[in-house]
Coordinates of C-alpha atoms in Angstrom, one line a residue:
Chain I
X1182 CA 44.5 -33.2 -19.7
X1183 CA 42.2 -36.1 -19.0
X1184 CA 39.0 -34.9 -16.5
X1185 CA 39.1 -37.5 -13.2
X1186 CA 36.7 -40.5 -14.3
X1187 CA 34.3 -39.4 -11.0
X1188 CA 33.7 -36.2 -12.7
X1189 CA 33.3 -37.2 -15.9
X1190 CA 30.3 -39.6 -14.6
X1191 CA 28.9 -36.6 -12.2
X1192 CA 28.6 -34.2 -15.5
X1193 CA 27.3 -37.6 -17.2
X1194 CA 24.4 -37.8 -14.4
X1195 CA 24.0 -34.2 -14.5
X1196 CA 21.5 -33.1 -16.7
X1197 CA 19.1 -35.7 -15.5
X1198 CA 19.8 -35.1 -12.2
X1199 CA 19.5 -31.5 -12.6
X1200 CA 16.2 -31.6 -14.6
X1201 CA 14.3 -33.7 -12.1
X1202 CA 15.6 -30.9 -9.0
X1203 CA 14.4 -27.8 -11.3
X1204 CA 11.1 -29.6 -12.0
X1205 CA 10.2 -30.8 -8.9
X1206 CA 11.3 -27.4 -7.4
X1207 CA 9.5 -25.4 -9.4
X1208 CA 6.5 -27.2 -9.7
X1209 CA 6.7 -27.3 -5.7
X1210 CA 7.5 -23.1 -5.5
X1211 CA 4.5 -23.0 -8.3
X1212 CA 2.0 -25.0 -6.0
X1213 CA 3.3 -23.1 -2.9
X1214 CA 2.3 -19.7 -4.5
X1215 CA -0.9 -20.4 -5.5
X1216 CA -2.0 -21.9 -2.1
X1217 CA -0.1 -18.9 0.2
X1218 CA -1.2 -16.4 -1.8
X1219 CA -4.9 -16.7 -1.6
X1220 CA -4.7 -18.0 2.0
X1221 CA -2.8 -14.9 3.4
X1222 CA -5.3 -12.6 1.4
X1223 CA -8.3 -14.4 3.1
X1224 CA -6.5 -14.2 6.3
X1225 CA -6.1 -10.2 6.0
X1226 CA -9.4 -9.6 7.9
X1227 CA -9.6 -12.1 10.9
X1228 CA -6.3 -11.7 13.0
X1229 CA -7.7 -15.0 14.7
X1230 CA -7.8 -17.1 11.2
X1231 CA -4.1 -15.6 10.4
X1232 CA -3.1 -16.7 13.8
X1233 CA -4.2 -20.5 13.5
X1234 CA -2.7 -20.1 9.3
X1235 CA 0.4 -18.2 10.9
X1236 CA 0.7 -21.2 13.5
X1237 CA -0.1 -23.8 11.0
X1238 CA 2.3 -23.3 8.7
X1239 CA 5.1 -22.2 11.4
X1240 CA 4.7 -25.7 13.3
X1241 CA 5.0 -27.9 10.2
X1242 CA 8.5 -25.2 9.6
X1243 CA 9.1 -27.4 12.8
X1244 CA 9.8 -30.9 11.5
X1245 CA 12.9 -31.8 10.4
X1246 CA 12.7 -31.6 6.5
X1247 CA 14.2 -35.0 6.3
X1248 CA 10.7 -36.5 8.6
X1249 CA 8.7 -34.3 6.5
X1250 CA 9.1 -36.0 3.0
X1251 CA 9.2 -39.4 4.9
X1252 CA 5.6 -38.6 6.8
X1253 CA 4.0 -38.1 3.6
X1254 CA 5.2 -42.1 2.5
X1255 CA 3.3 -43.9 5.0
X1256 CA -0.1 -41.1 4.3
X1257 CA 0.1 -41.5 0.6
X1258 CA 0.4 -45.6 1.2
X1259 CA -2.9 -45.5 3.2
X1260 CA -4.5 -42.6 0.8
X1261 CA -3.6 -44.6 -2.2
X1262 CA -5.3 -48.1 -0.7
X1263 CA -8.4 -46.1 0.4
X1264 CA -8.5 -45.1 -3.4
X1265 CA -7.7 -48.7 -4.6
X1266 CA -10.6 -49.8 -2.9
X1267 CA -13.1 -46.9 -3.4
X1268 CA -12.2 -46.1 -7.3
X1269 CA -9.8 -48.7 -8.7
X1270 CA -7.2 -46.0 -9.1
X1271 CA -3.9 -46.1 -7.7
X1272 CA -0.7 -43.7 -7.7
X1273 CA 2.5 -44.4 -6.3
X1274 CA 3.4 -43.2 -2.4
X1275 CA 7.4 -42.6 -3.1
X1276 CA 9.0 -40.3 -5.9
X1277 CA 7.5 -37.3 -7.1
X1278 CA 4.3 -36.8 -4.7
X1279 CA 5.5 -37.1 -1.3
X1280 CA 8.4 -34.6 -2.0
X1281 CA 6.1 -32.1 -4.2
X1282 CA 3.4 -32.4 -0.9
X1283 CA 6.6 -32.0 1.3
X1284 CA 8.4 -28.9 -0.5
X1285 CA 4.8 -27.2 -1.2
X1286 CA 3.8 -27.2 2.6
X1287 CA 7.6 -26.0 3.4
X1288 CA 7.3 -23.2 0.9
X1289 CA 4.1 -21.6 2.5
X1290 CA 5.7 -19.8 5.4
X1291 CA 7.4 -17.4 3.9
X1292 CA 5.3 -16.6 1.4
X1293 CA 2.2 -16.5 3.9
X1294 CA 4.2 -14.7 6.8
X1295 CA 5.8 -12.0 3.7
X1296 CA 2.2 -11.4 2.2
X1297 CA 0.4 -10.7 5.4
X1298 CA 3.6 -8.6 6.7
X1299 CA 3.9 -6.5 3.0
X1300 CA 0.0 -6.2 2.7
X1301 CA -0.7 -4.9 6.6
X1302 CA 2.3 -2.8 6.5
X1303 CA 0.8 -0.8 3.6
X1304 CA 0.5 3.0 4.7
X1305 CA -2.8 3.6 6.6
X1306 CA -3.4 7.0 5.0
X1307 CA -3.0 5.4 1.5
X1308 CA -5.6 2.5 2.2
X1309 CA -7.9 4.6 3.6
X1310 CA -7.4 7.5 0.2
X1311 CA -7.7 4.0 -1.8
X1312 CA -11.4 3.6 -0.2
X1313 CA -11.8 7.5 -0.5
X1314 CA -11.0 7.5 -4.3
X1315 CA -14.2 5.1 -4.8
X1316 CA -12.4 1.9 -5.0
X1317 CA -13.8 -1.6 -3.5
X1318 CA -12.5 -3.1 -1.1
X1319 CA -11.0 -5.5 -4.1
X1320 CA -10.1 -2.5 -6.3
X1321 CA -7.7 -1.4 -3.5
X1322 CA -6.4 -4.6 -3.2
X1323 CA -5.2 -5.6 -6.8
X1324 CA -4.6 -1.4 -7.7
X1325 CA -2.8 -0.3 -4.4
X1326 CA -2.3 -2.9 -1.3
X1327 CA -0.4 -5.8 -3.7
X1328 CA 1.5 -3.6 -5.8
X1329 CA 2.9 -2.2 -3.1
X1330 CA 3.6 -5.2 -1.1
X1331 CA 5.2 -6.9 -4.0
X1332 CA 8.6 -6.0 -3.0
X1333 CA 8.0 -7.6 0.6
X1334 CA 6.3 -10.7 -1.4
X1335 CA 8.9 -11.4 -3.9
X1336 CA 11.1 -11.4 -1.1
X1337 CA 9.2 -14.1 0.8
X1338 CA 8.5 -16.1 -2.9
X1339 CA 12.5 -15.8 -3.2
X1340 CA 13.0 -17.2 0.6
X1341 CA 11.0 -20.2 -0.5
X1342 CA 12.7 -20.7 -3.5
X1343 CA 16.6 -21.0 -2.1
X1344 CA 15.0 -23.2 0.8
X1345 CA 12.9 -25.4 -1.5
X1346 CA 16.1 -25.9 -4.3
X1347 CA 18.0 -26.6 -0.8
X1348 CA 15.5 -29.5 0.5
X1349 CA 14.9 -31.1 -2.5
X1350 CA 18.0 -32.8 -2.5
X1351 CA 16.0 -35.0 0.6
X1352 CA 13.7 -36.2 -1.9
X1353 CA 16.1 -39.0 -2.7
X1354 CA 15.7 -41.2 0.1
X1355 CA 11.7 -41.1 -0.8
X1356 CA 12.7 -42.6 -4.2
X1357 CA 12.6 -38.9 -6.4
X1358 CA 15.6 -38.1 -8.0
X1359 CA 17.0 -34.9 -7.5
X1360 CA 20.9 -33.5 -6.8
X1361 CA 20.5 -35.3 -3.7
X1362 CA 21.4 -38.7 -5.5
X1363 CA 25.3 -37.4 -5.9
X1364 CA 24.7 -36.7 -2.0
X1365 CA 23.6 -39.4 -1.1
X1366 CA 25.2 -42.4 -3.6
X1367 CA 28.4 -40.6 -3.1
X1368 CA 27.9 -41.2 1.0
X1369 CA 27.4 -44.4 0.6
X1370 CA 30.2 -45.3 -1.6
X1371 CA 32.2 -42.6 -0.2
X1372 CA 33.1 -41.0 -3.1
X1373 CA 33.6 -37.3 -1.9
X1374 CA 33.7 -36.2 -5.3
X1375 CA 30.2 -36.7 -5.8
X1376 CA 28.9 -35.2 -2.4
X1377 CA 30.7 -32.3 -3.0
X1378 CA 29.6 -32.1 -6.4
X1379 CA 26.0 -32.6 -5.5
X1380 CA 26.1 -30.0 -2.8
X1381 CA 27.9 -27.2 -4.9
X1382 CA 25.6 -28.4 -7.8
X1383 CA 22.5 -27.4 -5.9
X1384 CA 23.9 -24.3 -4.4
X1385 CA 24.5 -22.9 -7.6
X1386 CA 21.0 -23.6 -8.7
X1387 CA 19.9 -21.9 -5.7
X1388 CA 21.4 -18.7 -6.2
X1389 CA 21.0 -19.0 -10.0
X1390 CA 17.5 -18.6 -9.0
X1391 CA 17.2 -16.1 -6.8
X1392 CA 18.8 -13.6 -9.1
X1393 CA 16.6 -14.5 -11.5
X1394 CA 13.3 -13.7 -9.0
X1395 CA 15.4 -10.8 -8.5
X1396 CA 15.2 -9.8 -12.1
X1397 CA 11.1 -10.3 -12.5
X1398 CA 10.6 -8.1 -9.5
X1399 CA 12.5 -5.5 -10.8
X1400 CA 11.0 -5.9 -13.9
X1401 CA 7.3 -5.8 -12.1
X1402 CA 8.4 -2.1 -9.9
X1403 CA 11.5 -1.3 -12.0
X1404 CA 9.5 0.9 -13.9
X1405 CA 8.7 3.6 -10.3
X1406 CA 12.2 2.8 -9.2
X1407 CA 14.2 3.2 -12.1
X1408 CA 12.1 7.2 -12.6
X1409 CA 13.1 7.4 -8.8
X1410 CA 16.4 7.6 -9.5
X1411 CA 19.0 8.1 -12.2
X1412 CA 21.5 5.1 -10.2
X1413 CA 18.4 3.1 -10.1
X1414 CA 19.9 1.0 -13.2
X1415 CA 22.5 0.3 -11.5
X1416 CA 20.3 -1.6 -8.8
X1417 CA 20.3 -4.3 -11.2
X1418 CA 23.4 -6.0 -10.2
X1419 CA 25.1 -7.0 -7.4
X1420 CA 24.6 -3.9 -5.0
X1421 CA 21.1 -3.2 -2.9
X1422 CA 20.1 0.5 -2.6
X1423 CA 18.3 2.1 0.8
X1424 CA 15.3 0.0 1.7
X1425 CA 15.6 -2.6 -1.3
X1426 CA 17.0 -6.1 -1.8
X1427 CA 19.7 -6.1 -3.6
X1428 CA 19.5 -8.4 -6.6
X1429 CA 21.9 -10.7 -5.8
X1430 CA 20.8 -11.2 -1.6
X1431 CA 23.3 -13.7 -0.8
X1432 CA 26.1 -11.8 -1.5
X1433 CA 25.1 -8.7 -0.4
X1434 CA 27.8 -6.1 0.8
X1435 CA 27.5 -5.3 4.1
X1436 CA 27.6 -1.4 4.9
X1437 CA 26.1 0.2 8.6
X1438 CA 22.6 0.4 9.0
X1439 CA 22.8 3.9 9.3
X1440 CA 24.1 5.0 6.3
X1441 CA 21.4 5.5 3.9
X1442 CA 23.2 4.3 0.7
X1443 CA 26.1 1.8 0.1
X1444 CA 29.4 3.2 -0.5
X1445 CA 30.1 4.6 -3.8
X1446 CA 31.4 1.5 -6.4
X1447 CA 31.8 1.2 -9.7
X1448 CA 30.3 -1.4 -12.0
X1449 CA 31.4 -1.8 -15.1
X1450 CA 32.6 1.4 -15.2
X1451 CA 29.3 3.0 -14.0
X1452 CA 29.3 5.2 -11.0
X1453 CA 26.7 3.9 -8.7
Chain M
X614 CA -32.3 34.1 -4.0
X615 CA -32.5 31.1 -1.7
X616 CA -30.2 28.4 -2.6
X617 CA -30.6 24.7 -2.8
X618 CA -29.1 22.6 0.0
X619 CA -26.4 20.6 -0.5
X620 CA -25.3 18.9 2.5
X621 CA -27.5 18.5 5.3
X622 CA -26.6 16.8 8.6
X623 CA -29.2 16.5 10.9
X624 CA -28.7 15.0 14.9
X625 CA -26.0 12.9 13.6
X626 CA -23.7 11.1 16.6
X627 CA -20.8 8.6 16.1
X628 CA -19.5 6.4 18.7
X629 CA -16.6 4.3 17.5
X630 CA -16.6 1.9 20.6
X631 CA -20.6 1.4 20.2
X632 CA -21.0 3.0 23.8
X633 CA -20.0 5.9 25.6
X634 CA -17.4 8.0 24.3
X635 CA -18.8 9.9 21.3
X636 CA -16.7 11.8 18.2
X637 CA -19.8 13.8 17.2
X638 CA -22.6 14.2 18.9
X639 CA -26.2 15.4 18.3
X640 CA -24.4 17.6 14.9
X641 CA -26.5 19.4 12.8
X642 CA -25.2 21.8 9.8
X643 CA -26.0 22.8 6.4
X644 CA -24.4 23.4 3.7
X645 CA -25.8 25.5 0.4
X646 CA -24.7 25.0 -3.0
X647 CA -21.3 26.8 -3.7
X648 CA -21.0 27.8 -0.1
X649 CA -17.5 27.6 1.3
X650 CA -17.6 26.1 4.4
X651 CA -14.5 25.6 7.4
X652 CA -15.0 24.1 10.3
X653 CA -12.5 24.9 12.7
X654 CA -11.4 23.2 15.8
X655 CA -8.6 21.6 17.8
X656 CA -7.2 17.8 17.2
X657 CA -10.0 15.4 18.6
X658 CA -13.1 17.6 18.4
X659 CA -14.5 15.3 15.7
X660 CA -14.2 17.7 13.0
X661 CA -12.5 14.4 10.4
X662 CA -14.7 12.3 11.7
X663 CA -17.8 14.7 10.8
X664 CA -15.8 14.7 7.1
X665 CA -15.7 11.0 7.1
X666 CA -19.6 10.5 7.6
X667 CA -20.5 12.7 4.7
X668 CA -19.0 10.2 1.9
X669 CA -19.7 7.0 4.4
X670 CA -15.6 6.9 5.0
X671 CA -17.6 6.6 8.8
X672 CA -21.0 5.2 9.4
X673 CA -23.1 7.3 11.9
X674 CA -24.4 5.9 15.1
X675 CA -27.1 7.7 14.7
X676 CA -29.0 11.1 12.5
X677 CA -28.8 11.8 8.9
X678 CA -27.1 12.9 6.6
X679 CA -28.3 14.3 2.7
X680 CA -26.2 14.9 0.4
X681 CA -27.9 16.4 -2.9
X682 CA -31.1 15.4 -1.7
X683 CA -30.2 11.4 -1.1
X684 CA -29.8 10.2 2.3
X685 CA -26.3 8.8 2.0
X686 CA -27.2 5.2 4.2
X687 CA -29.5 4.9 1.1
X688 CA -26.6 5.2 -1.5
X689 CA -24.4 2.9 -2.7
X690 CA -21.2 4.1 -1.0
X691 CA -18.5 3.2 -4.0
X692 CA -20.7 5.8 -5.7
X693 CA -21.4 8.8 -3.2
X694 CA -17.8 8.4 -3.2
X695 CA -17.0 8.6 -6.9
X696 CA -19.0 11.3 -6.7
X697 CA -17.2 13.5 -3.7
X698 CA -14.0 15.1 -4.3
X699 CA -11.8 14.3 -0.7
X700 CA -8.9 15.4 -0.2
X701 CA -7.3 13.5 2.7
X702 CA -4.8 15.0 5.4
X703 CA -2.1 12.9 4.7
X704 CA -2.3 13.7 0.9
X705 CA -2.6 10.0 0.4
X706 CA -1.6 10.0 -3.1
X707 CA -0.7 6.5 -4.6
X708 CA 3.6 6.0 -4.3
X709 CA 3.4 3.5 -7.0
X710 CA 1.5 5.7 -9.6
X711 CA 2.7 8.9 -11.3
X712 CA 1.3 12.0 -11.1
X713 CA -1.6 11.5 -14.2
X714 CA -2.1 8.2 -12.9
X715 CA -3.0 9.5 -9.3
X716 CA -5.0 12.2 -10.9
X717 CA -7.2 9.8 -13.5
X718 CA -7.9 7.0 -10.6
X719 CA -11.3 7.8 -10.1
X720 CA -12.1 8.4 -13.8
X721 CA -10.7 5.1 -14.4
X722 CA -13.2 3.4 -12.2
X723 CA -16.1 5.5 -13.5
X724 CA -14.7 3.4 -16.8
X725 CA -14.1 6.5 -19.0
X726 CA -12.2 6.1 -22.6
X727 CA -8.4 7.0 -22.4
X728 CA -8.2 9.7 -24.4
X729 CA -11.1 11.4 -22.4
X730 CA -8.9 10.8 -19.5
X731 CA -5.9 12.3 -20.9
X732 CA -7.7 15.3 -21.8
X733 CA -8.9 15.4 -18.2
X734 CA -5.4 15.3 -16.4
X735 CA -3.7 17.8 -18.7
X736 CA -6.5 20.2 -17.9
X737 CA -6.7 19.1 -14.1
X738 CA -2.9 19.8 -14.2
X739 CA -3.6 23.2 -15.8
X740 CA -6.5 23.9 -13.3
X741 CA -4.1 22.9 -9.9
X742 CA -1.2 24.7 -11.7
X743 CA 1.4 22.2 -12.0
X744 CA 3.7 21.8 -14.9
X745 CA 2.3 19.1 -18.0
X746 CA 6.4 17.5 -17.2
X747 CA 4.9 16.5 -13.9
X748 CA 2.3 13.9 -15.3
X749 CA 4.9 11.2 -15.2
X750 CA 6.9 11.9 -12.6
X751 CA 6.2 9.6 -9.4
X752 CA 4.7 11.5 -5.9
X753 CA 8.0 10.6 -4.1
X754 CA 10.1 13.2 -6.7
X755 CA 7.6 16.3 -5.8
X756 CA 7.6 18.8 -2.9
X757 CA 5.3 19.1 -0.4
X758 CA 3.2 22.2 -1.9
X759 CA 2.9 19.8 -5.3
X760 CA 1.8 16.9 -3.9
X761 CA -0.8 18.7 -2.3
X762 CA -1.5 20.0 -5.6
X763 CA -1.9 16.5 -6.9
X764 CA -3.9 15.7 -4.2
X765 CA -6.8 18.2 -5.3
X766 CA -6.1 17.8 -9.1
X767 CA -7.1 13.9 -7.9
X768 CA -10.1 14.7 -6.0
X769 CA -11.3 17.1 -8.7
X770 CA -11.1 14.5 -11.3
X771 CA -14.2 13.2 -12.2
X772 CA -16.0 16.8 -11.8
X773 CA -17.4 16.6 -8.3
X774 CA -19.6 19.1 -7.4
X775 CA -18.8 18.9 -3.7
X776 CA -15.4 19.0 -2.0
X777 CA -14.4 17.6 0.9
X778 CA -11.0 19.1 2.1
X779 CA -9.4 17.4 5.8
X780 CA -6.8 20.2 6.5
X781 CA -5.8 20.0 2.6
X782 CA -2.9 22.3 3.2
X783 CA -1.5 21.0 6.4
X784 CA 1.8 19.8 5.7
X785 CA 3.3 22.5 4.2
X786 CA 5.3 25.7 5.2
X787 CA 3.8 29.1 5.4
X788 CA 4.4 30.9 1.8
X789 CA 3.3 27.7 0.1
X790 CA 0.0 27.2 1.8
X791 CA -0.9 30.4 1.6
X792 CA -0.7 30.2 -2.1
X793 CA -2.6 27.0 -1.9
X794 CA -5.4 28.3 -0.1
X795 CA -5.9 31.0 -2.5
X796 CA -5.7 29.2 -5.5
X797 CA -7.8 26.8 -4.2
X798 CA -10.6 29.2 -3.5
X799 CA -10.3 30.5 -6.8
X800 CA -11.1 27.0 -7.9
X801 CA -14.2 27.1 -5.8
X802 CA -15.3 30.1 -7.3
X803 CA -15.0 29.0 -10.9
X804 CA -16.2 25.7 -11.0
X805 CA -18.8 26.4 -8.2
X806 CA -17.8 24.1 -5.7
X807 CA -19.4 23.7 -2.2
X808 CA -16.9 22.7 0.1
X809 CA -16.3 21.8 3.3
X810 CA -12.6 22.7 4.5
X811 CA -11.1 21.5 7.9
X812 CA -8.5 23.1 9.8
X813 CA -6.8 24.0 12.6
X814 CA -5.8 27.2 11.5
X815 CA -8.6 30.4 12.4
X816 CA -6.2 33.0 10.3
X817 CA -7.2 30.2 7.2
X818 CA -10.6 29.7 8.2
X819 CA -11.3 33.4 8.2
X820 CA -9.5 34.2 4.9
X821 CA -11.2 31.5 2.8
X822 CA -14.1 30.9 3.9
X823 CA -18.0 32.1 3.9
X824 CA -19.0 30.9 6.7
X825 CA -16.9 29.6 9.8
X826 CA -18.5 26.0 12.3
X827 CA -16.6 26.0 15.5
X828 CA -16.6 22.6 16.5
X829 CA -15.9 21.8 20.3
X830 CA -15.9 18.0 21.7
X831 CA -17.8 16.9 18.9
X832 CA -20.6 18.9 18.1
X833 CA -21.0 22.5 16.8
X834 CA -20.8 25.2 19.1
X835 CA -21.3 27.8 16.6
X836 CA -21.3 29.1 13.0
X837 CA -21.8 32.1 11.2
X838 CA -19.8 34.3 8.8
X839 CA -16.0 35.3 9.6
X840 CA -17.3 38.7 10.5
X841 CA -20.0 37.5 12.8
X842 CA -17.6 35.4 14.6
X843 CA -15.1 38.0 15.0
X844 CA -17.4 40.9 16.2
X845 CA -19.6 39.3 18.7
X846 CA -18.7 35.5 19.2
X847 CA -21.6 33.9 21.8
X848 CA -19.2 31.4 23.4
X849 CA -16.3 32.2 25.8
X850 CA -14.4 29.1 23.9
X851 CA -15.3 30.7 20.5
X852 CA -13.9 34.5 21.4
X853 CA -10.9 32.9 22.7
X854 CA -10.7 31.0 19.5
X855 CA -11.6 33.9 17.3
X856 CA -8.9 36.3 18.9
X857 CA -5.9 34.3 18.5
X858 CA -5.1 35.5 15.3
X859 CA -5.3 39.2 16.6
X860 CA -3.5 38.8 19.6
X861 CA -0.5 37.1 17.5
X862 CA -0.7 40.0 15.2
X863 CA -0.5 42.4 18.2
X864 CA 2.5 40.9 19.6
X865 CA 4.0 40.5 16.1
X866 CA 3.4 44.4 15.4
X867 CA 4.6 45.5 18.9
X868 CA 7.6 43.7 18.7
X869 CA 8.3 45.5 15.4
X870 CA 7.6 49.0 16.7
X871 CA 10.4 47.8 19.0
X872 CA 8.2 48.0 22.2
X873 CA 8.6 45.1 24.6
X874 CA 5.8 42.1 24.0

């Protein structure tokens, strides 16, 4: 059986393609991280600076993703003149930069909003034992107040992730290739194939990657949940337990809020 | 033979608003070496609060307060701390530890080698009577009465030589406690503690303790030994205090000699 010629050139384009999403997603995820992080932490003791970094972030949540990436053409342009002039260097407006700035400032909500929410939702009693114990204020931090928000953090860092793989395909029109090029070529040349390919091409990438967040927090708290509970190896698959993300969120079973556990199912054979 | 003091507070207030309404006012008590101290009172008379300012949980508006001879404002307060064994009211035991790791927190920041420190839970685990099993199970998997266990085998850790106890034994049923309580004081006893004990409960208070603070909106109203307290209270608030547990114990024994209550 001969594969339709359209297909044939999609899987042709594909690792390229492909590539160029992961890494500009990741790097994009990578950057986000490393700026919400130590921005929510900072913003833990003034309620006023987490309102304006709250706000911040929330309003630029605001602007169509599509206007996003293309803002940042016109304010690299300038930037990159300014530097012509001042330093003799110059870097290119459109491709990579515009949609790494773009997808980096698009990943910091969640990751902000789900580290201030984990961190001040930490038990008072246990803070306050953490400070009794002898610990600094950065002691209790690091030893008790991120571990325990971690869950609530991977959470948000998986959020950013599925929205980031998601956007990226808009990086196209500012000249970065990503799975957006089947999208968008295949629109112009109407060649459905290709949209379609490009859209489930990217959705599998997004939940590919989410599981696999899934997987390093569990591997980062397994180790409490997994004595918690002799099911708790059974969390690692496509079923959530009371209170938890289940590994695989986008396919999550739905049972009633009020029942503690979901229904008994078997996995592989395992009771769960 | 007069003892050395080990806790003094002298005139110490604490406002939490900066004006007005005050938690503790004008409190003065001390506290010898290897005394057993409880301070009794209802919710809101200050009685955690006067807790907190002894390991500078709480800064004081205003007085003094010496611990082993240092004016605690003078101390580093990571240090006092290390140094104080407090067990909280809410147990407050770490949910993403296990049991030895709870217990060897403060060790741990005091920096000491981990064989020292496994040494030190197995024999805090001894001392609080738990089972060796329990070292790495997680809080969440343990009763009440255990956790509470944990919760002294934690404060203990690094040897303190002064306890600090905010209704230690609250959240537990009857039986339990009182076992608690006892063993506790035996603890006292043998590695000559001086603690300072809160609760609500006088029948507790009585039973443990060597000398009994009444504490009434925020200051002390009166101390002195259980007997003291018992046989000629000075306050009207303090006799009514003191009687409760007789009165209960009336109406407990009249019911069971089958007369009406």
């Amino acid at each position: 059986m001969q594969l339709d010629p359209r297909i044939a050139e999609a899987l042709a384009l594909l690792p390229d393609y492909l590539g160029q999403h992961v890494l500009l997603s990741i790097s994009a995820v990578a950057l986000g991280i490393a700026l919400a992080l130590p921005l929510a932490v900072a913003s833990l003791r003034s309620p006023r600076l987490r309102f304006v970094l709250l706000s911040t972030v929330g309003l630029i949540q605001t602007i169509p993703s599509l206007a996003l990436l293309a803002l940042f053409y016109p304010l690299l342009l300038g930037l990159s003149l300014v530097a012509m002039a001042m330093f003799g260097v110059q870097f290119s407006a459109l491709g990579f930069l515009p949609s790494l700035i773009a997808l980096t400032l698009y990943s910091m909500l969640p990751i902000i909003r789900n580290t201030v929410t984990g961190i001040l939702g930490v038990d008072a009693a246990i803070k306050q034992a953490a400070i009794g114990v002898g610990m600094t204020p950065l002691q209790s931090l690091l030893q008790v107040e991120l571990p325990l928000a971690l869950p609530t953090i991977m959470a948000g860092i998986r959020t950013a992730a599925v929205w980031v793989i998601g956007t990226a395909t808009l990086s196209t029109p500012v000249g970065q290739t990503s799975l957006g090029n089947y999208i968008f070529s295949g629109l112009q040349t109407q060649n459905w194939i290709f949209v379609l390919f490009g859209c489930v091409a990217a959705a599998v990438l997004a939940l590919v990657v989410d599981a696999l967040l899934g997987s390093i927090e569990i591997a980062l708290t397994g180790r409490d949940r997994r004595r918690l509970s002799p099911r708790g190896i059974c969390d690692f698959g496509l079923i959530g337990r009371a209170g938890r993300e289940p590994v695989f969120a986008p396919i999550r079973p739905m049972w009633p809020a009020n029942q503690k556990s979901p229904p008994k199912m078997r996995i592989f054979g395992r009771s769960c | 033979m007069e003892k050395t003091i080990a806790i003094s507070i002298v005139d110490a207030s604490k406002s939490y608003d900066g004006q007005g309404a005050l938690a503790v006012h004008n409190l003065s008590l001390e506290v010898r070496e290897g005394e057993f101290v409880a301070i009794v009172g209802e919710s809101g008379s200050g009685k955690t609060t006067l807790l907190k300012l002894i390991n500078r949980l709480v800064e004081p508006s205003g007085g003094e307060i010496i611990v082993s001879g240092n004016n605690v404002g003078a101390v580093d307060p990571i240090r006092l701390r290390r140094s104080i064994g407090y067990v909280f009211q809410e147990v407050g035991l770490f949910p993403h530890m296990t049991v030895a790791e709870n217990v060897a927190v403060t060790p741990r920041l005091l920096g000491w080698d981990s064989a020292k420190i496994d040494a030190r839970v197995a024999e805090l685990l001894e001392l609080v009577r738990l089972p060796q099993e329990s070292a790495s199970r997680f809080p969440a998997t343990l009763s009440g009465g255990q956790r509470q266990r944990v919760g002294v085998a934690r404060a203990l850790a690094a040897g303190p030589k002064i306890m600090l106890m905010d209704e230690p034994f609250g959240a537990v049923d009857a039986i339990t406690r009182e076992g608690l309580a006892s063993d506790y004081r035996t603890l006292h006893e043998r590695l000559k503690l001086t603690t300072i004990l809160i609760t609500h409960d006088v029948v507790e208070a009585v039973l443990l303790a060597d000398r009994i603070a009444v504490m009434h909106v925020g200051t002390i109203l009166e101390q002195g030994t259980p007997r003291d307290l018992l046989s000629h209270p000075a306050h009207d608030y303090v006799r009514e205090l003191m009687a409760m547990p007789r009165q209960q114990a009336d109406r407990v024994g009249a019911l069971v000699s089958g007369a009406s209550p």
